[in-house]
Amino acid sequence: VAGRGQPLPWQSLMSSLPPKSRDLRKLIIAKPVLDYSDLEPGKEASDEIRALAKQLNMTPEHGVTVRLTGSVPLNDEEFASVAQGTGFATALSGLLVLVILLLALRSWRLVAPILLALIAGLIATTAFALCAVGSLNLISVAFAVMFIGIAVDFGIQFGVRYRDQHHREPDHAKALARTAAIIAAPLAMAAGSTALGFLSFIPTDYRGVSELGLIAGVGMLIAFFFSVTLLPALLTLFRPPAEPEAIGFRWMAAADRFLVAYRKPILVAVVLVALIGAVLATQVRFDFDPLDLKDPHTQSVSTLFDLMKDPDFNPYTIDILRPNLADADALAAKIGTLPQVDHVMTLSSFAPDDQKAKLAAISDTAMLLLPTLEPPTVKPLPTDAEIYQSMSKVAAALAKLGPQHPSAAKLAQALGQIVARHDPALLPGLRADLIGGILQRLQTVRDSLAAQPVTAATIGEDLRRDWVTADGRALLKVYPKGNPRNHKTLAEFVEAVRRIAPDAGGTPVSIEESGKTVTDAFIHAGSYGLIAISLLALLILRRPADVLRLIAPLILAGILTLATIFIIGLPLNYANIIALPLLLSLWVSYAVYFVSYWRTGMTKPLQSSMARAVLFSACTTLVAFGSLSLSAHPGTSSMGELLTLALLYSLTCTFFVLPILLGRFKPDR
């Protein structure tokens, strides 16, 4: 009457138990045509399906909900959330970097050249990425945020040192020359170490990180090139005014004195903290489940989690291929006895057991029911007039039941409205709502009563092709026992099955193998990066002792980072693990300025313009990486959280631990 269809729930009427979700759920498996020139290759197909569902009135308003999941929607929605989050993070980090630049440099004539050099570097790096890689992936797409956060460091270092020299020397050209002489070695080493940290990703087997390493590593060299060519030229063009007072943190004088006076107790405390942190760091776990990197609020992920509540829809199944069905059945029987296995399916699983007794029972049932389901004579369908007359009689009979039967009174009123409107256009919808469901169920009963013996050979082609190839090879699908999203359960399941079938594949095997590949890749990347950065530091600093002083606070920062993520329950995953080898280069880029300052004979680092440059540079990197944590994509968000945490520890160790290590020795001038 209100213009909405509402089918009568015959299933509930015919059963004393409420229907289960799987009884009401139907699955349609579609293989869409993908457009790989689009950021979301399956978006057009998904949009067409949703439009078709709406056209067919398959909407919640009509009692039907259509939801899409599977590899195509999962990948499309993930890439969309990553791209959207990265775009927002890039814009936010750019805005915050501008604010910090103004605080650090105090003059738009200094800020504008740095921003122009930064934009030029970002454009050049993007052009290199398109030429060298061709397309971005879920990890390498983060290079823009990283470039802004790291490359601006070079501009800030140059700009703050220039402010300091311009205070001492009013002549612009002389101040610029002095700035270049002071900043050349530390800036070159900072750029080189950062580039090496990224480039160490290239030899790894993790493709996403390998491409990110190539793009960002070359990007750091591009940023350095623009910082020592375009930036000085722009400063000459903009001509910032000379500074009226010294640049630095005079209020940090007390901290400098404190670190010198209490050097030994602080070192003892640092060693104790490092030992405790090292113990906690060994407990950090790696989250191998790729579903934890996806946004749970997207339709594809929430639908998949809903489906996974039913054990028969478990996506964590192992697939095994055998030359023929007989071999597959024999292997299925063997694997099915494993304690880690819930059950195994092959094409033969669709042939029922004990068919002789079951067919006899069906035959007896058919003899009793078929005369009713298929009567020899069928009366013609009633006319519209007869239908209205019948409705009137039913409505009158229901109304006589009185107010003690409110449901009957409600139905009588509804039938009375239809009779009163006397609109024949309402009858087809009413007929479909009232008896459409029972007609389908009666047909299902008829089909069931016509059952015949079933063997693997008689199973229909539409089902057979999912389990047996055209050349006869047969598929086994092995289902795990317990919660497969628990890594220990999944690892034991994979190990047990692969002991019997080493060629097994499928999602659990991919997860295990990917996890090993990723962890090995980052162990290698971290090792390569540490060795390369140490060699670069030795080449520039010339003394092994100075290299050790440079590296020690960085190791401490790494230990504290791992200990903290264990305490707060932030696991490593496929996305945020890239922070660990990457931060080696970032840590060195901060520490090298302190070491270079100390080697010139200066002993009050925290009060210097160098400390001001490092602090504001670190702030720009923090806001750039911290903006990633605002992404709706869990992987990108966790990357931002870990990068932010690690940078905070790096900054703390550089400011308050490195000066203590340097203060014990006389610099070689």
XYZ file of C-alpha atoms in Angstrom:
669
model
C 0.000 0.000 0.000
C 2.916 2.358 0.765
C 4.644 1.478 -2.487
C 7.278 -0.825 -0.971
C 7.576 -4.567 -1.444
C 7.938 -6.803 1.622
C 8.025 -10.555 0.868
C 6.276 -12.806 3.352
C 8.988 -14.756 5.269
C 7.868 -18.289 4.411
C 11.074 -19.769 5.768
C 10.281 -18.430 9.247
C 6.668 -19.557 8.959
C 7.728 -23.107 8.039
C 10.303 -23.493 10.820
C 10.193 -23.122 14.570
C 13.791 -21.842 14.515
C 14.816 -18.380 13.302
C 16.712 -18.455 9.997
C 20.489 -18.324 10.152
C 22.383 -15.680 8.249
C 23.712 -18.244 5.785
C 20.134 -19.339 5.002
C 19.314 -15.788 3.886
C 22.606 -15.113 2.115
C 23.298 -15.894 -1.529
C 26.686 -15.582 -3.209
C 27.311 -14.448 -6.776
C 30.870 -14.923 -8.055
C 31.748 -12.494 -10.841
C 35.031 -12.059 -12.672
C 35.033 -8.446 -13.895
C 36.943 -6.894 -16.770
C 39.682 -4.786 -15.164
C 40.978 -1.448 -16.381
C 44.595 -1.255 -15.225
C 44.945 2.324 -16.446
C 42.695 3.338 -13.539
C 43.807 3.720 -9.920
C 40.960 1.314 -9.077
C 40.931 -1.246 -11.938
C 37.615 -2.810 -10.931
C 35.744 0.365 -9.995
C 33.729 0.557 -13.220
C 32.574 -3.054 -12.872
C 31.695 -2.550 -9.193
C 29.721 0.601 -10.002
C 27.814 -1.256 -12.735
C 26.875 -4.057 -10.314
C 25.635 -1.573 -7.712
C 23.643 0.324 -10.351
C 22.100 -2.922 -11.602
C 21.128 -3.942 -8.064
C 19.416 -0.584 -7.578
C 17.654 -0.933 -10.915
C 16.317 -4.350 -9.835
C 15.087 -2.879 -6.502
C 17.623 -5.014 -4.626
C 18.039 -2.380 -1.919
C 17.564 -2.313 1.878
C 14.275 -0.452 1.331
C 13.032 -3.556 -0.513
C 14.438 -6.033 2.016
C 17.651 -6.932 0.116
C 21.228 -5.787 0.744
C 23.865 -6.219 -1.968
C 27.468 -6.092 -0.725
C 30.683 -6.541 -2.708
C 33.855 -8.233 -1.503
C 36.641 -10.337 -2.969
C 40.111 -9.533 -4.252
C 39.000 -6.838 -6.717
C 36.891 -4.685 -4.320
C 39.418 -5.275 -1.513
C 42.320 -4.016 -3.630
C 40.344 -1.132 -5.136
C 39.068 0.180 -1.824
C 42.465 -0.238 -0.184
C 44.258 1.709 -2.899
C 41.531 4.359 -2.803
C 41.906 4.766 0.979
C 45.722 4.879 0.693
C 45.625 7.438 -2.107
C 43.037 9.557 -0.311
C 44.933 9.375 2.987
C 48.287 10.102 1.361
C 46.854 13.073 -0.537
C 45.446 14.509 2.693
C 48.708 13.782 4.525
C 50.732 15.492 1.785
C 48.545 18.610 1.903
C 48.532 18.713 5.718
C 52.284 18.135 5.988
C 52.905 20.858 3.399
C 50.839 23.347 5.430
C 52.506 22.430 8.732
C 55.953 22.545 7.151
C 55.191 26.094 5.990
C 54.258 27.112 9.548
C 57.449 25.576 10.978
C 59.569 27.224 8.295
C 58.145 30.615 9.269
C 58.899 29.920 12.947
C 62.439 28.770 12.155
C 63.414 31.432 9.601
C 61.203 34.400 10.539
C 61.259 35.834 7.016
C 59.248 35.047 3.911
C 62.355 35.948 1.889
C 64.011 32.894 3.405
C 60.920 30.670 3.402
C 59.961 31.290 -0.235
C 63.314 30.113 -1.693
C 63.232 26.940 0.423
C 59.653 26.152 -0.638
C 60.434 26.776 -4.301
C 63.485 24.501 -4.110
C 61.361 21.879 -2.316
C 58.619 22.013 -4.962
C 61.171 21.781 -7.764
C 62.736 18.753 -6.090
C 59.350 17.067 -5.602
C 58.431 17.606 -9.266
C 61.801 16.250 -10.408
C 61.499 13.211 -8.107
C 57.978 12.476 -9.349
C 59.228 12.668 -12.936
C 62.040 10.256 -12.068
C 59.536 7.863 -10.436
C 57.359 7.824 -13.556
C 60.382 7.179 -15.779
C 62.111 4.597 -13.577
C 59.151 2.693 -12.109
C 56.162 3.669 -14.224
C 53.498 3.387 -11.526
C 53.265 3.676 -7.764
C 52.199 0.893 -5.399
C 50.593 0.882 -1.956
C 53.933 1.630 -0.288
C 55.874 3.730 -2.803
C 52.935 6.167 -3.008
C 54.112 7.491 0.375
C 57.312 8.907 -1.159
C 55.798 12.407 -1.515
C 55.176 12.793 2.218
C 58.623 11.387 2.991
C 60.264 13.714 0.477
C 58.628 16.782 2.020
C 59.492 15.701 5.552
C 63.130 14.863 4.833
C 64.177 17.108 1.946
C 63.050 20.264 3.738
C 65.727 19.452 6.316
C 68.414 20.480 3.835
C 66.728 23.818 3.225
C 66.278 24.528 6.924
C 69.898 23.663 7.692
C 71.111 25.956 4.938
C 68.630 28.716 5.816
C 69.317 28.788 9.575
C 73.090 28.693 9.057
C 72.716 31.488 6.534
C 70.768 33.549 9.101
C 73.562 32.989 11.615
C 76.300 34.008 9.177
C 74.284 36.954 7.884
C 74.159 38.254 11.480
C 77.958 38.076 11.675
C 78.567 39.269 8.114
C 76.126 41.871 6.665
C 77.396 41.343 3.130
C 75.112 38.833 1.422
C 77.727 37.237 -0.859
C 80.246 36.730 1.941
C 77.574 35.354 4.292
C 76.455 32.928 1.602
C 80.034 31.777 0.965
C 80.666 31.251 4.687
C 77.405 29.320 4.991
C 78.430 27.030 2.143
C 81.854 26.412 3.717
C 80.326 25.511 7.086
C 77.416 23.409 5.832
C 79.093 21.607 2.909
C 80.434 18.511 4.694
C 77.563 17.876 7.164
C 74.894 18.550 4.523
C 76.612 16.241 2.035
C 76.900 13.502 4.640
C 73.307 13.950 5.797
C 72.058 13.750 2.210
C 74.333 10.810 1.433
C 73.339 8.841 4.528
C 69.640 9.454 3.926
C 69.972 8.400 0.291
C 71.941 5.290 1.292
C 69.292 4.401 3.865
C 66.643 4.449 1.143
C 68.802 2.842 -1.552
C 69.547 -0.077 0.782
C 65.930 -1.159 0.137
C 66.659 -1.859 -3.532
C 68.377 -5.287 -3.178
C 65.483 -6.669 -1.095
C 62.805 -9.003 -2.461
C 59.959 -6.818 -1.167
C 58.982 -5.064 -4.397
C 56.966 -2.229 -2.881
C 59.783 -1.231 -0.565
C 62.424 -1.774 -3.253
C 60.649 0.724 -5.521
C 60.165 3.160 -2.636
C 63.897 2.909 -1.888
C 64.820 3.717 -5.473
C 62.422 6.676 -5.754
C 63.152 8.199 -2.344
C 66.918 7.498 -2.503
C 67.313 9.306 -5.802
C 64.886 11.945 -4.467
C 67.293 12.728 -1.602
C 70.128 13.262 -4.080
C 67.860 15.498 -6.162
C 66.910 17.462 -3.038
C 70.578 17.893 -2.117
C 71.390 19.071 -5.655
C 68.675 21.738 -5.539
C 69.719 22.759 -2.011
C 73.260 23.619 -3.121
C 72.384 25.115 -6.521
C 68.849 26.442 -6.835
C 68.447 27.471 -3.175
C 71.555 29.757 -3.004
C 70.535 31.270 -6.334
C 67.045 31.994 -5.021
C 68.475 33.456 -1.798
C 70.554 35.805 -3.938
C 67.426 36.761 -5.847
C 65.229 37.313 -2.751
C 68.015 39.012 -0.695
C 66.868 38.331 2.915
C 67.792 41.134 5.335
C 70.663 40.688 7.802
C 69.797 39.288 11.248
C 69.706 41.841 14.088
C 70.707 39.290 16.753
C 72.450 35.939 17.091
C 70.573 32.812 16.069
C 70.432 30.048 18.642
C 68.853 28.886 21.895
C 70.441 30.934 24.685
C 67.914 29.501 27.110
C 69.514 26.045 26.547
C 72.718 27.136 28.313
C 71.554 25.440 31.530
C 71.034 22.166 29.656
C 74.569 22.341 28.234
C 75.996 22.849 31.735
C 73.843 20.068 33.195
C 75.007 17.515 30.626
C 78.644 18.336 31.348
C 78.256 18.350 35.137
C 76.311 15.071 35.394
C 77.829 13.196 32.478
C 78.651 9.959 34.330
C 75.305 9.488 36.202
C 73.437 10.194 32.956
C 75.541 7.627 31.069
C 74.830 5.009 33.759
C 71.094 5.735 33.543
C 71.242 5.541 29.741
C 72.975 2.142 29.873
C 70.357 0.788 32.313
C 67.507 2.056 30.141
C 69.159 0.519 27.090
C 69.484 -2.889 28.778
C 65.841 -2.915 29.908
C 64.725 -1.699 26.501
C 66.757 -4.392 24.741
C 64.933 -7.095 26.716
C 61.517 -5.621 25.839
C 62.531 -5.081 22.202
C 62.988 -8.823 21.724
C 59.256 -9.309 22.443
C 58.055 -7.216 19.502
C 55.761 -9.253 17.273
C 55.205 -9.070 13.541
C 51.604 -9.005 12.314
C 51.588 -11.337 9.304
C 47.883 -10.928 8.511
C 47.424 -8.597 5.506
C 43.763 -8.059 6.434
C 44.926 -6.013 9.430
C 46.339 -3.456 6.984
C 42.955 -2.822 5.376
C 40.355 -0.305 6.490
C 37.724 -2.359 8.397
C 35.066 0.266 7.686
C 35.090 -0.295 3.927
C 32.330 -2.465 2.491
C 34.633 -5.122 1.063
C 36.480 -5.702 4.352
C 33.423 -5.618 6.624
C 31.628 -8.012 4.268
C 34.589 -10.387 4.251
C 34.752 -10.381 8.061
C 31.015 -11.084 8.147
C 31.435 -14.017 5.774
C 34.331 -15.399 7.818
C 32.001 -16.005 10.761
C 30.810 -19.035 8.803
C 33.581 -21.700 8.780
C 32.588 -22.805 5.263
C 33.464 -19.315 3.953
C 36.960 -19.307 5.449
C 39.409 -17.641 3.011
C 42.418 -19.065 4.892
C 42.370 -22.372 3.018
C 45.315 -24.243 1.536
C 45.006 -25.307 -2.109
C 46.711 -28.397 -3.528
C 46.609 -29.645 -7.119
C 46.918 -33.335 -8.030
C 47.139 -35.069 -11.454
C 43.700 -36.684 -11.106
C 40.702 -36.962 -8.786
C 41.721 -40.379 -7.431
C 45.077 -39.011 -6.229
C 43.325 -35.963 -4.792
C 40.860 -38.118 -2.814
C 43.691 -40.297 -1.474
C 45.674 -37.238 -0.344
C 42.522 -35.660 1.152
C 41.972 -38.739 3.321
C 45.551 -38.521 4.604
C 45.539 -34.767 5.288
C 42.100 -34.945 6.907
C 43.580 -36.887 9.852
C 45.892 -34.003 10.863
C 44.914 -32.336 14.178
C 45.430 -28.887 12.619
C 42.888 -29.599 9.835
C 39.134 -29.141 10.209
C 38.152 -30.812 6.920
C 39.278 -31.292 3.331
C 37.176 -30.922 0.207
C 37.518 -32.262 -3.336
C 34.964 -32.709 -6.105
C 34.058 -36.060 -4.529
C 32.937 -34.225 -1.368
C 29.763 -33.196 -3.243
C 28.676 -36.831 -3.650
C 26.654 -37.799 -0.536
C 27.491 -40.827 1.601
C 25.010 -43.709 2.144
C 23.068 -42.787 -0.998
C 21.101 -46.050 -1.233
C 19.234 -45.516 2.061
C 18.756 -41.811 1.381
C 17.327 -42.383 -2.106
C 14.899 -44.957 -0.674
C 13.649 -42.432 1.869
C 13.272 -39.793 -0.859
C 11.312 -42.231 -3.002
C 8.869 -42.892 -0.148
C 8.456 -39.154 0.429
C 7.846 -38.514 -3.266
C 5.101 -41.123 -3.356
C 3.289 -39.263 -0.562
C 3.877 -35.638 -1.618
C 3.957 -35.564 -5.411
C 0.181 -36.065 -5.837
C -0.258 -32.881 -3.802
C 2.571 -30.922 -5.428
C 1.616 -31.986 -8.949
C -2.162 -32.630 -8.985
C -3.617 -34.192 -12.153
C -5.936 -31.211 -12.714
C -5.156 -27.539 -12.033
C -7.851 -24.912 -11.606
C -7.490 -21.664 -13.610
C -6.111 -18.620 -11.805
C -8.780 -16.473 -10.133
C -9.865 -13.226 -11.740
C -9.204 -9.824 -10.163
C -12.860 -9.607 -9.119
C -12.641 -12.985 -7.356
C -9.459 -11.878 -5.594
C -11.087 -8.682 -4.281
C -14.127 -10.683 -3.132
C -11.911 -13.142 -1.273
C -9.973 -10.287 0.357
C -13.194 -8.737 1.603
C -14.304 -12.019 3.184
C -10.927 -12.553 4.860
C -10.829 -8.960 6.151
C -14.347 -9.310 7.612
C -13.478 -12.613 9.285
C -10.293 -11.147 10.780
C -12.136 -8.080 12.062
C -14.590 -10.308 13.976
C -11.729 -11.657 16.099
C -11.861 -8.453 18.134
C -9.290 -6.133 19.748
C -7.643 -9.006 21.656
C -5.981 -9.972 18.343
C -4.165 -6.784 17.217
C -2.218 -8.524 14.445
C -5.460 -9.789 12.885
C -6.985 -6.314 13.113
C -3.890 -4.782 11.451
C -4.042 -7.278 8.574
C -7.819 -6.730 8.179
C -7.226 -2.982 7.907
C -4.482 -3.454 5.280
C -6.638 -5.783 3.162
C -9.517 -3.348 3.488
C -7.322 -0.535 2.122
C -6.401 -2.599 -0.952
C -10.053 -3.470 -1.599
C -11.061 0.162 -1.156
C -8.420 1.430 -3.609
C -9.412 -1.259 -6.127
C -6.188 -0.679 -8.071
C -5.326 -3.740 -10.215
C -1.733 -2.465 -10.440
C -1.241 -3.426 -6.767
C -2.172 -7.083 -7.279
C 1.035 -8.338 -9.036
C 3.228 -6.928 -6.245
C 0.932 -8.320 -3.574
C 0.909 -11.712 -5.279
C 4.731 -11.728 -5.440
C 5.034 -10.715 -1.768
C 2.514 -13.224 -0.447
C 3.069 -16.358 -2.497
C 6.321 -15.765 -4.409
C 8.388 -17.348 -1.647
C 6.239 -20.455 -1.242
C 6.204 -21.102 -4.990
C 10.000 -21.157 -4.994
C 10.087 -23.470 -2.001
C 7.573 -25.862 -3.529
C 9.700 -26.027 -6.673
C 12.745 -26.797 -4.521
C 10.830 -29.656 -2.918
C 9.846 -31.001 -6.341
C 13.480 -30.894 -7.471
C 14.595 -32.642 -4.296
C 12.051 -35.449 -4.746
C 13.460 -36.108 -8.227
C 16.967 -36.865 -6.856
C 19.124 -39.427 -8.633
C 22.336 -41.219 -7.607
C 25.276 -38.782 -7.564
C 28.904 -39.553 -8.408
C 31.862 -37.333 -9.180
C 31.308 -38.184 -12.850
C 27.676 -36.994 -12.874
C 28.240 -33.661 -11.109
C 27.300 -30.725 -13.364
C 29.903 -28.913 -15.401
C 29.280 -25.570 -13.665
C 30.501 -27.090 -10.372
C 33.048 -29.469 -11.887
C 35.101 -26.724 -13.541
C 35.776 -25.169 -10.122
C 37.413 -28.397 -8.912
C 38.796 -30.232 -11.966
C 40.730 -28.686 -14.880
C 40.058 -29.515 -18.511
C 43.071 -31.852 -18.548
C 41.885 -33.735 -15.435
C 43.930 -32.202 -12.635
C 41.977 -32.065 -9.373
C 41.912 -29.464 -6.576
C 41.985 -30.106 -2.818
C 40.895 -27.348 -0.451
C 42.125 -27.774 3.139
C 40.314 -25.906 5.940
C 42.129 -25.008 9.188
C 40.958 -25.872 12.684
C 40.795 -22.983 15.147
C 41.211 -19.283 14.458
C 43.442 -18.902 11.380
C 43.980 -15.204 12.087
C 46.069 -16.285 15.067
C 49.550 -16.491 13.606
C 50.620 -19.482 15.711
C 47.547 -21.441 14.578
C 48.143 -20.486 10.957
C 51.862 -21.329 11.071
C 51.213 -24.777 12.574
C 48.478 -25.404 9.998
C 50.772 -24.534 7.075
C 53.696 -26.521 8.463
C 51.580 -29.632 9.074
C 50.026 -29.632 5.588
C 53.273 -28.848 3.769
C 55.024 -31.756 5.464
C 52.661 -34.003 3.497
C 52.228 -31.782 0.414
C 55.278 -29.494 -0.071
C 53.711 -27.975 -3.218
C 50.679 -26.650 -1.311
C 49.654 -23.042 -1.970
C 46.853 -20.651 -1.071
C 46.391 -17.698 1.276
C 47.976 -19.206 4.437
C 51.084 -20.262 2.527
C 51.311 -16.833 0.869
C 51.049 -15.124 4.264
C 53.802 -17.266 5.760
C 56.127 -16.920 2.781
C 55.449 -13.175 2.456
C 56.183 -12.666 6.144
C 59.533 -14.438 5.826
C 60.363 -12.489 2.667
C 59.524 -9.170 4.316
C 61.402 -9.783 7.565
C 64.456 -11.072 5.691
C 64.256 -8.080 3.348
C 64.357 -5.600 6.211
C 67.106 -7.400 8.066
C 69.136 -7.152 4.866
C 68.075 -3.542 4.233
C 68.981 -2.539 7.789
C 72.336 -4.300 7.547
C 73.142 -2.807 4.149
C 72.109 0.651 5.331
C 74.149 0.488 8.549
C 77.263 -0.692 6.720
C 76.912 1.877 3.935
C 76.244 4.760 6.338
C 79.164 3.731 8.563
C 81.506 3.636 5.571
C 80.277 7.044 4.421
C 80.747 8.450 7.933
C 84.248 6.984 8.089
C 85.070 8.479 4.699
C 84.021 11.970 5.834
C 84.894 11.907 9.565
C 88.129 9.928 9.045
C 88.187 8.510 12.615
C 86.499 5.232 13.713
C 85.914 6.674 17.191
C 83.837 9.499 15.745
C 81.814 7.009 13.735
C 81.087 5.017 16.904
C 79.974 8.172 18.718
C 77.715 8.904 15.769
C 76.142 5.442 15.683
C 75.737 4.714 19.422
C 72.800 7.107 20.091
C 71.061 5.793 17.000
C 71.209 2.215 18.267
C 69.810 3.447 21.596
C 66.951 5.214 19.783
C 66.202 1.997 17.870
C 66.083 -0.056 21.074
C 63.777 2.459 22.769
C 61.494 2.546 19.709
C 61.075 -1.244 19.643
C 60.574 -1.399 23.418
C 57.882 1.275 23.270
C 55.892 -0.320 20.438
C 55.885 -3.543 22.476
C 54.587 -1.699 25.552
C 51.823 0.152 23.660
C 50.865 -2.930 21.626
C 51.762 -1.589 18.176
C 52.984 -4.581 16.131
C 55.276 -4.416 13.152
C 53.511 -5.081 9.852
C 54.137 -5.050 6.110
C 53.768 -1.252 5.974
C 55.377 0.229 9.082
C 58.409 -2.059 9.110
C 59.943 0.179 6.454
C 60.467 2.728 9.226
C 63.278 0.769 10.863
C 65.992 0.792 8.173
C 64.765 4.177 6.952
C 65.278 5.760 10.352
C 68.934 4.764 10.344
C 69.566 7.410 7.728
C 67.359 9.991 9.452
C 69.080 9.454 12.793
C 72.484 9.896 11.193
C 71.374 13.058 9.394
C 70.625 14.695 12.772
C 73.676 13.363 14.584
C 76.128 14.321 11.860
C 75.397 18.036 12.399
C 76.295 17.694 16.091
C 79.492 15.789 15.303
C 80.502 18.311 12.647
C 79.829 21.187 15.081
C 81.925 19.497 17.772
C 84.800 18.816 15.350
C 85.111 22.548 14.702
C 86.015 23.006 18.377
C 82.666 24.293 19.675
C 81.503 22.865 23.009
C 78.026 24.307 23.603
C 75.891 22.516 21.001
C 72.428 23.037 22.474
C 72.783 26.847 22.412
C 73.991 26.991 18.822
C 72.265 27.862 15.579
C 73.027 24.258 14.575
C 70.731 22.976 17.349
C 68.016 25.380 16.222
C 68.299 24.097 12.664
C 68.215 20.451 13.755
C 65.228 21.000 16.045
C 63.093 22.768 13.452
C 64.214 20.319 10.787
C 63.127 17.434 13.004
C 59.810 19.165 13.611
C 59.107 19.354 9.885
C 59.889 15.658 9.529
C 57.707 14.858 12.544
C 54.668 16.701 11.204
C 55.146 15.183 7.750
C 55.345 11.631 9.060
C 52.860 12.303 11.843
C 50.271 13.349 9.261
C 50.434 9.808 7.849
C 49.009 8.525 11.141
C 45.745 10.373 10.353
C 45.131 8.150 7.322
C 42.070 5.880 7.356
C 44.265 3.092 5.976
C 45.593 1.133 9.000
C 48.897 0.299 7.311
C 49.667 3.908 6.415
C 48.487 5.070 9.830
C 50.730 2.592 11.669
C 53.643 3.700 9.466
C 53.065 7.291 10.563
C 52.807 6.299 14.231
C 56.037 4.291 14.189
C 57.946 6.949 12.237
C 56.785 9.658 14.644
C 57.725 7.610 17.696
C 61.145 6.713 16.309
C 61.903 10.303 15.308
C 61.063 11.540 18.807
C 63.511 9.064 20.316
C 66.092 9.951 17.675
C 65.787 13.642 18.489
C 65.991 12.995 22.238
C 69.091 10.808 21.933
C 70.769 13.254 19.560
C 70.169 16.262 21.831
C 70.840 14.696 25.242
C 72.981 11.575 24.749
C 75.262 12.458 21.839
C 76.628 15.667 23.513
C 77.659 13.565 26.518
C 79.591 11.139 24.309
C 81.242 14.017 22.446
C 82.024 16.027 25.563
C 84.490 13.450 26.904
C 86.919 13.924 24.036
C 88.860 16.816 22.546
C 87.903 17.425 18.945
C 90.464 17.155 16.164
C 90.314 20.598 14.569
